[in-house]
Amino acid sequence: MCIMTILRYTSQFLAIISKICEHVFRFYTQMLRLFNTLGRKKVPFVPLSKESVSFYTCGPTVYNYAHIGNFRAYLSADTLRRWLTYGAGLTVDWVLNITDVDDKTIRDSREKYPNMDPKQALKKFTEYYENIFFEDLKSLGISRDDFFSNPRATEFIPQMQDLIRKIGERGFIKIIDGSLFFDVLQWSQVDSYGKLLHLDLSSLKSGTRSLADEIEKDDMADFALWKAEKEGEPSWDFDYNGTNYRGRPGWHLECSAMEQDIFGLPFDIHSGGVDLIFPHHEDEIAQSSCGYACEPTRYWMHNEHLLVDGKKMSKSLGNFYTLRDLIEKNHSPDSIRLFLVMNHYRSKLNLTEEGIDSANNVLQKFHNFIRNIRSGEGGEGCLRSHVLELIKAAKSDFTMAMDDDLNTPVAIAAFHGLISKLQSFSPFSQEERESIENFFKLGSDVFGVSFLPVSSKVPPEVTALAEQREQARKSQDWAQSDRIRNDLLTLGYEVRDTSSGYEVFPSQK
Ligand SMILES: [Zn+2]
């Protein structure tokens, strides 16, 4: 064998080894790691199936407009969904439930429709707020099509009753005055209760029960699985051990029943706000572990609170904002979304109007950068390898940040860093432009707002004004040119000079 052949085989062998090493390195360094509330540390995320990820998020109780803090939970979940989809290339079966029966929906539907049948009143009332909720989500970049399912509690009554019977068969139910309670203290002899919080059950008052859906910590012990019928409230028949316990489900029950029915247990990821850890998620673990003999999920993801002007949102403090309140204050849904997702989901976040404005500035900066590189068309034609290397390095920084428990502040810094590094390289070749735009497109997909300027239809009168300004500019009538620019701004449009003429586009605020 000649020396050239040996060298060729050796180099091929080394190339294969290097490829394997690269894959192994990537597996260990760039695998998504999520903070799991269950073990309170970041762990590699390995889905149960190679085909799809099963992902459940506790949804809204539809009795009013959701406040902006509620949306932080759904947007944090959507960021994870998007990263699994666009970063890891996985299919995500995302379920978000709708609570359409509880203390508040019943109270308010009766008040709104006092003469209607209670069940019909509840349906009419909750459908109205459910539609508003999905309209708001749509404004924030989440459409109904993004979900695998949006189950309503009232459509899962038989599944919930079935779970209660299973819990009863194991002997963990107490019946008091026609209501059925989960016996937490007895269950804690079998399995630990309070796994997410590391609760010490010795501090609980034995025998305490609560019929309220939102239980105060001091009152925590047994929780209602099924509540006895009350005069004038919607109710369902429930045959339990030969007796009809007509009534309606307790709030915690629906999530356990839906997860089992839709995914089967265990499923991959469960998310919600930190305020749901206790008692809601602790109760969910207890119910599922007892009734289905399986813990519901493998990864618990919880987002921190949204504060407003440094304080917890409350109607009495006057710092309670819905999405529509913020839009009325002239903030775009895109800048609201970016503000909520570019701060890390596990950090407390203080909502201020300045904060939303700064998110809007980030978007404008990205759009202007892309407009600038587009306007340099026809410039230098040669492809520079070091420019491509800079883009590749930025993408790698972005990926590593997202893989590190969705570290969105660091991920977005990769775009800022690239913009400053590329300033001196303009104009760009066609391939360089495409490579930059592809990276910004990935950012748009993952953050759920467009990092690329969106071209939109400009009305003819605006185009005519922009053309007049162009003529004024060509005749060096700068005063007239500035006047028209201001007129365009008043109409909500900006004009920018480019190497091939000018460009007119909607102003971003
Ligand atoms: Zn839930």
Coordinates of C-alpha atoms and ligand atoms in Angstrom, one line a residue:
M1 CA 0.0 0.0 0.0
C2 CA 1.5 3.3 -1.0
I3 CA 2.1 6.1 1.5
M4 CA -0.6 8.3 -0.1
T5 CA -3.3 5.6 0.4
I6 CA -2.2 5.2 4.1
L7 CA -2.4 8.9 4.6
R8 CA -5.8 9.1 2.9
Y9 CA -7.2 6.4 5.1
T10 CA -5.6 7.9 8.2
S11 CA -7.1 11.3 7.5
Q12 CA -10.6 9.8 6.9
F13 CA -10.3 7.8 10.1
L14 CA -9.3 11.0 12.0
A15 CA -12.2 12.9 10.4
I16 CA -14.7 10.2 11.6
I17 CA -13.2 10.2 15.2
S18 CA -13.4 14.0 15.3
K19 CA -17.1 13.9 14.1
I20 CA -17.9 11.4 16.9
C21 CA -16.1 13.6 19.5
E22 CA -18.0 16.6 18.3
H23 CA -21.4 14.9 18.7
V24 CA -20.5 13.6 22.2
F25 CA -19.3 17.1 23.1
R26 CA -22.5 18.6 21.8
F27 CA -24.6 16.0 23.6
Y28 CA -23.1 16.9 27.0
T29 CA -22.7 20.6 26.6
Q30 CA -25.6 21.7 24.4
M31 CA -28.4 19.5 25.7
L32 CA -31.3 21.4 27.1
R33 CA -31.1 21.6 30.9
L34 CA -34.2 22.6 32.8
F35 CA -34.6 23.6 36.4
N36 CA -36.9 21.0 37.9
T37 CA -38.7 22.2 41.0
L38 CA -39.0 18.6 42.1
G39 CA -35.2 18.2 42.8
R40 CA -34.5 22.0 42.9
K41 CA -31.7 21.8 40.4
K42 CA -31.0 22.0 36.7
V43 CA -31.2 18.6 35.0
P44 CA -30.8 17.4 31.4
F45 CA -34.2 17.2 29.7
V46 CA -34.8 13.8 28.1
P47 CA -38.3 13.3 26.7
L48 CA -40.1 10.0 27.2
S49 CA -40.7 9.6 23.5
K50 CA -38.4 10.5 20.5
E51 CA -41.5 11.7 18.5
S52 CA -43.1 14.3 20.8
V53 CA -43.0 16.0 24.1
S54 CA -46.1 16.0 26.4
F55 CA -46.4 19.3 28.1
Y56 CA -49.2 20.5 30.4
T57 CA -49.8 24.1 31.6
C58 CA -52.3 25.1 34.3
G59 CA -54.6 27.5 32.4
P60 CA -56.9 30.3 33.5
T61 CA -60.1 30.4 35.5
V62 CA -62.3 32.2 33.0
Y63 CA -64.4 34.7 35.1
N64 CA -62.7 38.0 34.2
Y65 CA -59.9 39.5 32.1
A66 CA -56.6 37.8 32.8
H67 CA -54.0 40.1 34.3
I68 CA -50.6 40.6 32.8
G69 CA -49.0 38.5 35.6
N70 CA -51.1 35.5 34.4
F71 CA -49.7 35.9 30.9
R72 CA -46.1 35.7 32.1
A73 CA -46.9 32.0 33.0
Y74 CA -48.3 31.2 29.6
L75 CA -45.5 33.1 27.7
S76 CA -42.8 31.3 29.8
A77 CA -44.4 28.0 28.8
D78 CA -44.6 29.1 25.2
T79 CA -40.9 30.0 25.2
L80 CA -40.1 26.5 26.3
R81 CA -42.5 25.1 23.6
R82 CA -40.8 27.2 21.0
W83 CA -37.3 26.2 22.0
L84 CA -38.2 22.6 22.0
T85 CA -39.8 23.1 18.5
Y86 CA -37.3 25.4 16.8
G87 CA -34.1 24.6 18.8
A88 CA -34.4 20.8 19.4
G89 CA -36.7 20.0 16.4
L90 CA -39.3 18.2 18.6
T91 CA -43.0 18.1 18.2
V92 CA -44.6 19.5 21.4
D93 CA -48.1 18.4 22.4
W94 CA -49.0 21.4 24.6
V95 CA -52.1 21.2 26.7
L96 CA -53.6 24.2 28.6
N97 CA -56.8 23.7 30.5
I98 CA -59.7 26.0 31.0
T99 CA -61.3 26.1 34.5
D100 CA -64.9 26.9 33.8
V101 CA -66.4 25.7 37.1
D102 CA -65.2 27.0 40.5
D103 CA -66.3 29.3 43.3
K104 CA -65.6 32.5 41.3
T105 CA -67.2 31.4 38.0
I106 CA -70.3 30.2 39.8
R107 CA -70.6 33.3 41.9
D108 CA -70.2 35.7 39.0
S109 CA -72.3 33.8 36.5
R110 CA -75.2 33.8 38.9
E111 CA -74.8 37.5 39.4
K112 CA -74.7 38.1 35.7
Y113 CA -77.6 35.8 34.7
P114 CA -79.7 35.5 37.9
N115 CA -82.8 34.2 36.0
M116 CA -81.0 31.6 33.8
D117 CA -80.6 27.9 34.6
P118 CA -77.3 27.8 36.7
K119 CA -75.5 25.4 34.2
Q120 CA -76.5 27.5 31.2
A121 CA -75.5 30.7 33.0
L122 CA -72.1 29.2 33.8
K123 CA -71.6 28.1 30.2
K124 CA -72.6 31.4 28.7
F125 CA -70.5 33.4 31.2
T126 CA -67.3 31.3 31.0
E127 CA -67.5 31.0 27.2
Y128 CA -67.4 34.8 27.0
Y129 CA -64.2 35.1 29.1
E130 CA -62.6 32.1 27.5
N131 CA -62.9 33.8 24.1
I132 CA -61.4 37.0 25.5
F133 CA -58.6 35.0 27.0
F134 CA -57.7 33.4 23.6
E135 CA -58.0 36.8 21.9
D136 CA -55.4 38.2 24.3
L137 CA -53.2 35.2 23.8
K138 CA -53.4 35.7 20.1
S139 CA -52.3 39.3 20.5
L140 CA -49.3 38.0 22.4
G141 CA -48.3 35.5 19.7
I142 CA -50.0 32.3 20.9
S143 CA -52.8 31.0 18.7
R144 CA -55.3 28.1 19.5
D145 CA -53.4 26.1 16.8
D146 CA -50.3 26.1 19.0
F147 CA -52.1 23.8 21.5
F148 CA -52.7 20.1 21.3
S149 CA -55.8 20.6 23.4
N150 CA -57.6 23.1 25.6
P151 CA -59.8 20.9 27.8
R152 CA -62.6 22.5 29.8
A153 CA -63.3 21.2 33.4
T154 CA -67.0 20.8 32.7
E155 CA -66.2 18.4 29.9
F156 CA -64.2 16.1 32.1
I157 CA -66.7 15.5 34.9
P158 CA -66.9 11.6 34.3
Q159 CA -63.0 11.4 34.3
M160 CA -62.9 13.4 37.6
Q161 CA -65.5 11.2 39.2
D162 CA -63.6 8.1 38.1
L163 CA -60.5 9.4 39.8
I164 CA -62.4 10.1 43.0
R165 CA -63.7 6.5 42.9
K166 CA -60.1 5.2 42.5
I167 CA -58.9 7.3 45.5
G168 CA -61.9 6.0 47.4
E169 CA -61.0 2.4 46.6
R170 CA -57.7 3.0 48.3
G171 CA -59.4 4.4 51.4
F172 CA -58.2 8.0 51.3
I173 CA -61.6 9.8 51.2
K174 CA -63.5 11.4 54.0
I175 CA -67.1 12.3 53.5
I176 CA -68.5 15.3 55.5
D177 CA -71.9 16.7 54.9
G178 CA -72.2 15.3 51.3
S179 CA -68.7 16.6 50.3
L180 CA -65.8 14.3 49.6
F181 CA -62.3 15.3 50.8
F182 CA -58.9 13.9 50.1
D183 CA -57.4 12.7 53.4
V184 CA -54.0 14.3 53.3
L185 CA -52.7 13.3 56.7
Q186 CA -53.5 9.7 56.1
W187 CA -52.0 9.8 52.6
S188 CA -48.8 11.2 54.1
Q189 CA -48.3 8.0 56.0
V190 CA -48.1 6.2 52.6
D191 CA -46.2 8.8 50.5
S192 CA -44.7 12.1 51.3
Y193 CA -47.0 15.1 50.8
G194 CA -45.3 18.4 49.9
K195 CA -42.6 17.1 47.5
L196 CA -42.2 20.4 45.7
L197 CA -42.2 22.5 48.8
H198 CA -40.5 20.0 51.2
L199 CA -43.4 20.6 53.6
D200 CA -43.3 19.5 57.2
L201 CA -46.7 18.0 57.8
S202 CA -46.3 18.0 61.6
S203 CA -47.2 21.8 61.4
L204 CA -50.6 21.0 60.0
K205 CA -53.7 21.0 62.1
S206 CA -55.1 17.6 62.1
G207 CA -58.6 17.3 60.6
T208 CA -58.7 20.7 59.1
R209 CA -60.8 20.9 56.0
S210 CA -61.6 23.6 53.5
L211 CA -64.3 23.9 50.9
A212 CA -62.7 27.0 49.4
D213 CA -60.8 26.5 46.2
E214 CA -58.1 28.8 47.3
I215 CA -57.0 27.5 50.7
E216 CA -55.0 29.6 53.1
K217 CA -51.8 28.0 54.2
D218 CA -52.9 27.9 57.9
D219 CA -56.0 26.0 56.9
M220 CA -54.3 23.5 54.7
A221 CA -55.0 19.8 55.3
D222 CA -57.7 17.8 53.6
F223 CA -58.9 19.3 50.3
A224 CA -62.2 19.0 48.6
L225 CA -62.4 16.6 45.7
W226 CA -66.2 17.0 45.3
K227 CA -68.4 19.6 46.8
A228 CA -72.0 19.0 47.8
E229 CA -74.7 20.7 45.8
K230 CA -75.8 24.1 47.0
E231 CA -79.2 25.7 46.2
G232 CA -79.1 27.5 42.8
E233 CA -75.6 26.3 41.9
P234 CA -74.7 24.2 38.8
S235 CA -74.3 20.5 39.8
W236 CA -73.9 17.0 38.5
D237 CA -75.0 13.6 39.6
F238 CA -72.3 11.5 41.2
D239 CA -72.9 7.8 42.0
Y240 CA -70.3 7.0 44.7
N241 CA -70.7 3.6 46.4
G242 CA -74.4 3.4 45.6
T243 CA -75.2 7.0 46.8
N244 CA -75.8 10.0 44.6
Y245 CA -73.6 12.8 45.8
R246 CA -75.0 15.5 43.6
G247 CA -72.5 18.4 43.4
R248 CA -69.5 19.7 41.5
P249 CA -65.7 19.1 41.4
G250 CA -63.2 20.8 43.6
W251 CA -60.6 22.9 41.7
H252 CA -57.5 20.7 42.1
L253 CA -59.1 17.6 40.6
E254 CA -59.4 18.6 37.0
C255 CA -55.7 18.8 36.1
S256 CA -55.0 15.3 37.4
A257 CA -58.0 13.8 35.5
M258 CA -57.2 15.6 32.2
E259 CA -53.5 14.7 32.2
Q260 CA -54.3 11.0 32.7
D261 CA -57.0 11.1 30.0
I262 CA -55.0 13.1 27.4
F263 CA -51.4 11.9 27.9
G264 CA -51.5 9.0 30.4
L265 CA -49.0 9.1 33.3
P266 CA -46.3 10.1 33.6
F267 CA -45.9 12.8 31.0
D268 CA -42.9 15.0 30.3
I269 CA -43.3 18.6 31.6
H270 CA -45.8 20.4 33.8
S271 CA -45.6 24.2 34.1
G272 CA -47.3 27.0 36.1
G273 CA -46.6 30.0 38.2
V274 CA -44.9 29.6 41.6
D275 CA -48.2 30.5 43.3
L276 CA -49.6 27.2 42.1
I277 CA -46.9 25.0 43.7
F278 CA -48.9 25.0 46.9
P279 CA -51.5 23.8 47.4
H280 CA -52.6 23.1 43.7
H281 CA -49.6 21.2 42.4
E282 CA -48.9 19.4 45.7
D283 CA -52.6 18.3 45.7
E284 CA -52.3 17.2 42.1
I285 CA -49.3 15.0 42.9
A286 CA -51.1 13.4 45.9
Q287 CA -54.3 12.8 43.8
S288 CA -52.5 11.2 40.9
S289 CA -50.1 9.2 43.0
C290 CA -53.0 7.8 45.0
G291 CA -55.6 7.3 42.3
Y292 CA -53.4 6.4 39.3
A293 CA -50.5 5.0 41.3
C294 CA -48.2 7.3 39.4
E295 CA -46.8 10.8 39.9
P296 CA -48.1 13.0 37.1
T297 CA -44.9 14.4 35.6
R298 CA -41.2 14.2 35.4
Y299 CA -40.3 17.9 35.1
W300 CA -42.0 20.7 37.1
M301 CA -41.3 24.1 35.7
H302 CA -42.4 27.2 37.7
N303 CA -42.1 30.8 36.7
E304 CA -41.7 33.6 39.3
H305 CA -44.1 36.4 40.1
L306 CA -44.6 39.5 38.0
L307 CA -44.5 42.6 40.3
V308 CA -45.9 46.0 39.3
D309 CA -44.0 49.1 40.3
G310 CA -42.1 46.8 42.8
K311 CA -45.3 45.5 44.5
K312 CA -47.5 42.5 44.0
M313 CA -50.4 43.2 41.7
S314 CA -53.7 43.9 43.4
K315 CA -56.8 45.8 42.6
S316 CA -56.7 47.7 45.9
L317 CA -53.2 49.1 45.2
G318 CA -54.4 50.2 41.8
N319 CA -51.5 48.5 40.1
F320 CA -53.6 45.7 38.4
Y321 CA -53.1 45.7 34.7
T322 CA -54.8 43.6 32.0
L323 CA -53.1 43.2 28.6
R324 CA -55.8 45.6 27.2
D325 CA -54.9 48.3 29.8
L326 CA -51.3 48.2 28.6
I327 CA -52.3 48.3 24.9
E328 CA -54.5 51.3 25.7
K329 CA -51.4 53.0 27.1
N330 CA -50.0 52.7 23.6
H331 CA -47.7 49.7 24.2
S332 CA -47.6 47.2 21.4
P333 CA -48.3 43.5 22.2
D334 CA -44.9 42.7 20.6
S335 CA -43.0 44.9 23.0
I336 CA -45.1 43.6 26.0
R337 CA -44.3 40.0 25.0
L338 CA -40.6 40.7 24.5
F339 CA -40.5 42.5 27.8
L340 CA -42.0 39.4 29.5
V341 CA -39.9 36.8 27.8
M342 CA -36.5 38.5 27.6
N343 CA -36.2 38.5 31.4
H344 CA -35.5 35.0 32.9
Y345 CA -38.7 33.2 33.8
R346 CA -37.3 32.1 37.3
S347 CA -36.5 35.7 38.3
K348 CA -39.1 38.1 39.9
L349 CA -39.9 40.7 37.2
N350 CA -40.9 44.2 37.9
L351 CA -43.3 45.5 35.3
T352 CA -42.8 49.2 34.5
E353 CA -43.8 51.2 31.4
E354 CA -40.1 52.1 31.0
G355 CA -39.3 48.3 30.9
I356 CA -41.8 47.8 28.1
D357 CA -40.4 50.8 26.3
S358 CA -36.9 49.4 26.5
A359 CA -38.2 46.1 25.0
N360 CA -39.6 48.2 22.2
N361 CA -36.3 49.9 21.7
V362 CA -34.6 46.4 21.4
L363 CA -37.1 45.6 18.6
Q364 CA -36.5 48.9 16.8
K365 CA -32.7 48.4 17.1
F366 CA -33.0 44.9 15.5
H367 CA -35.3 46.1 12.8
N368 CA -33.1 49.1 12.0
F369 CA -30.1 46.9 11.8
I370 CA -31.8 44.5 9.3
R371 CA -33.1 47.5 7.3
N372 CA -29.6 48.9 7.1
I373 CA -28.0 45.6 5.9
R374 CA -30.9 45.3 3.3
S375 CA -30.4 48.9 2.1
G376 CA -26.7 48.1 1.5
E377 CA -27.7 45.8 -1.4
G378 CA -25.5 46.1 -4.4
G379 CA -22.4 46.7 -2.1
E380 CA -19.5 44.4 -1.8
G381 CA -20.1 41.0 -3.4
C382 CA -17.4 38.9 -1.8
L383 CA -18.1 36.4 1.0
R384 CA -15.9 36.9 4.1
S385 CA -15.3 33.8 6.2
H386 CA -14.7 35.8 9.4
V387 CA -18.1 37.4 9.0
L388 CA -19.7 34.0 8.8
E389 CA -17.6 32.9 11.8
L390 CA -19.0 35.8 13.8
I391 CA -22.6 34.8 12.9
K392 CA -21.9 31.2 13.8
A393 CA -20.3 32.1 17.1
A394 CA -23.4 34.3 18.0
K395 CA -25.7 31.4 17.1
S396 CA -23.7 29.1 19.3
D397 CA -23.9 31.6 22.2
F398 CA -27.7 31.9 21.7
T399 CA -28.1 28.1 21.6
M400 CA -26.0 27.5 24.7
A401 CA -28.0 30.2 26.6
M402 CA -31.4 28.7 25.7
D403 CA -30.2 25.2 26.5
D404 CA -29.2 26.6 29.9
D405 CA -32.7 26.6 31.4
L406 CA -34.0 29.1 28.8
N407 CA -31.6 31.8 29.8
T408 CA -33.3 34.4 27.6
P409 CA -31.4 37.5 28.8
V410 CA -28.1 35.9 27.7
A411 CA -29.7 34.6 24.5
I412 CA -30.8 38.0 23.4
A413 CA -27.4 39.5 24.3
A414 CA -26.0 37.3 21.4
F415 CA -28.0 39.5 19.0
H416 CA -26.8 42.7 20.5
G417 CA -23.2 41.4 20.5
L418 CA -23.4 40.4 16.8
I419 CA -24.8 43.8 15.8
S420 CA -21.9 45.6 17.4
K421 CA -19.3 43.2 16.0
L422 CA -20.7 43.5 12.5
Q423 CA -20.9 47.4 12.4
S424 CA -17.6 47.8 10.7
F425 CA -18.3 45.1 8.0
S426 CA -21.1 46.8 6.1
P427 CA -22.1 46.4 3.3
F428 CA -22.6 42.7 3.2
S429 CA -22.6 40.2 0.5
Q430 CA -25.8 38.3 -0.4
E431 CA -24.7 35.1 1.5
E432 CA -23.7 37.1 4.5
R433 CA -27.1 38.9 4.5
E434 CA -28.9 35.6 4.3
S435 CA -26.9 34.1 7.1
I436 CA -27.6 37.1 9.3
E437 CA -31.3 37.1 8.5
N438 CA -31.6 33.4 9.2
F439 CA -30.2 33.9 12.6
F440 CA -32.6 36.8 13.3
K441 CA -35.4 34.5 12.0
L442 CA -34.5 31.9 14.5
G443 CA -34.6 34.6 17.3
S444 CA -38.1 35.6 16.0
D445 CA -39.3 32.0 16.1
V446 CA -38.0 31.4 19.6
F447 CA -39.0 34.7 21.2
G448 CA -42.3 34.8 19.4
V449 CA -41.9 38.4 18.1
S450 CA -40.4 39.3 14.8
F451 CA -36.7 40.5 15.0
L452 CA -37.0 41.2 11.3
P453 CA -38.9 44.3 10.1
V454 CA -42.3 43.2 8.8
S455 CA -43.1 44.7 5.4
S456 CA -46.7 46.0 5.4
K457 CA -49.0 47.7 2.9
V458 CA -48.5 51.4 2.8
P459 CA -51.5 53.5 1.8
P460 CA -51.2 55.4 -1.5
E461 CA -51.4 58.9 0.1
V462 CA -48.4 57.9 2.3
T463 CA -46.5 56.7 -0.8
A464 CA -47.3 59.9 -2.6
L465 CA -46.0 62.0 0.3
A466 CA -42.8 59.9 0.5
E467 CA -42.3 60.4 -3.3
Q468 CA -42.8 64.2 -2.8
R469 CA -40.1 64.1 -0.1
E470 CA -37.8 62.2 -2.4
Q471 CA -38.2 64.9 -5.1
A472 CA -37.5 67.6 -2.5
R473 CA -34.4 65.8 -1.4
K474 CA -33.2 65.4 -5.0
S475 CA -33.6 69.2 -5.5
Q476 CA -31.8 69.7 -2.2
D477 CA -34.9 71.4 -0.6
W478 CA -34.0 70.1 2.9
A479 CA -36.6 72.3 4.7
Q480 CA -39.4 70.8 2.5
S481 CA -38.0 67.3 2.9
D482 CA -38.0 67.6 6.7
R483 CA -41.5 69.0 6.7
I484 CA -42.8 66.0 4.8
R485 CA -40.8 63.6 7.0
N486 CA -42.7 65.1 10.0
D487 CA -46.0 64.9 8.2
L488 CA -45.3 61.2 7.6
L489 CA -44.5 60.7 11.2
T490 CA -47.8 62.3 12.2
L491 CA -49.5 59.7 9.9
G492 CA -47.5 56.9 11.7
Y493 CA -44.9 56.3 9.1
E494 CA -41.1 56.7 8.9
V495 CA -39.0 57.2 5.8
R496 CA -35.4 56.0 5.5
D497 CA -32.9 56.8 2.7
T498 CA -31.3 53.7 1.1
S499 CA -28.6 53.2 -1.5
S500 CA -31.3 52.5 -4.1
G501 CA -33.7 55.3 -3.1
Y502 CA -35.9 55.3 0.0
E503 CA -38.1 53.1 2.1
V504 CA -41.2 53.9 3.9
F505 CA -42.6 51.8 6.8
P506 CA -45.0 52.0 9.8
S507 CA -43.4 53.8 12.8
Q508 CA -43.1 51.3 15.7
K509 CA -44.6 53.5 18.4
Ligands
ZN1 ZN -53.7 22.9 37.3

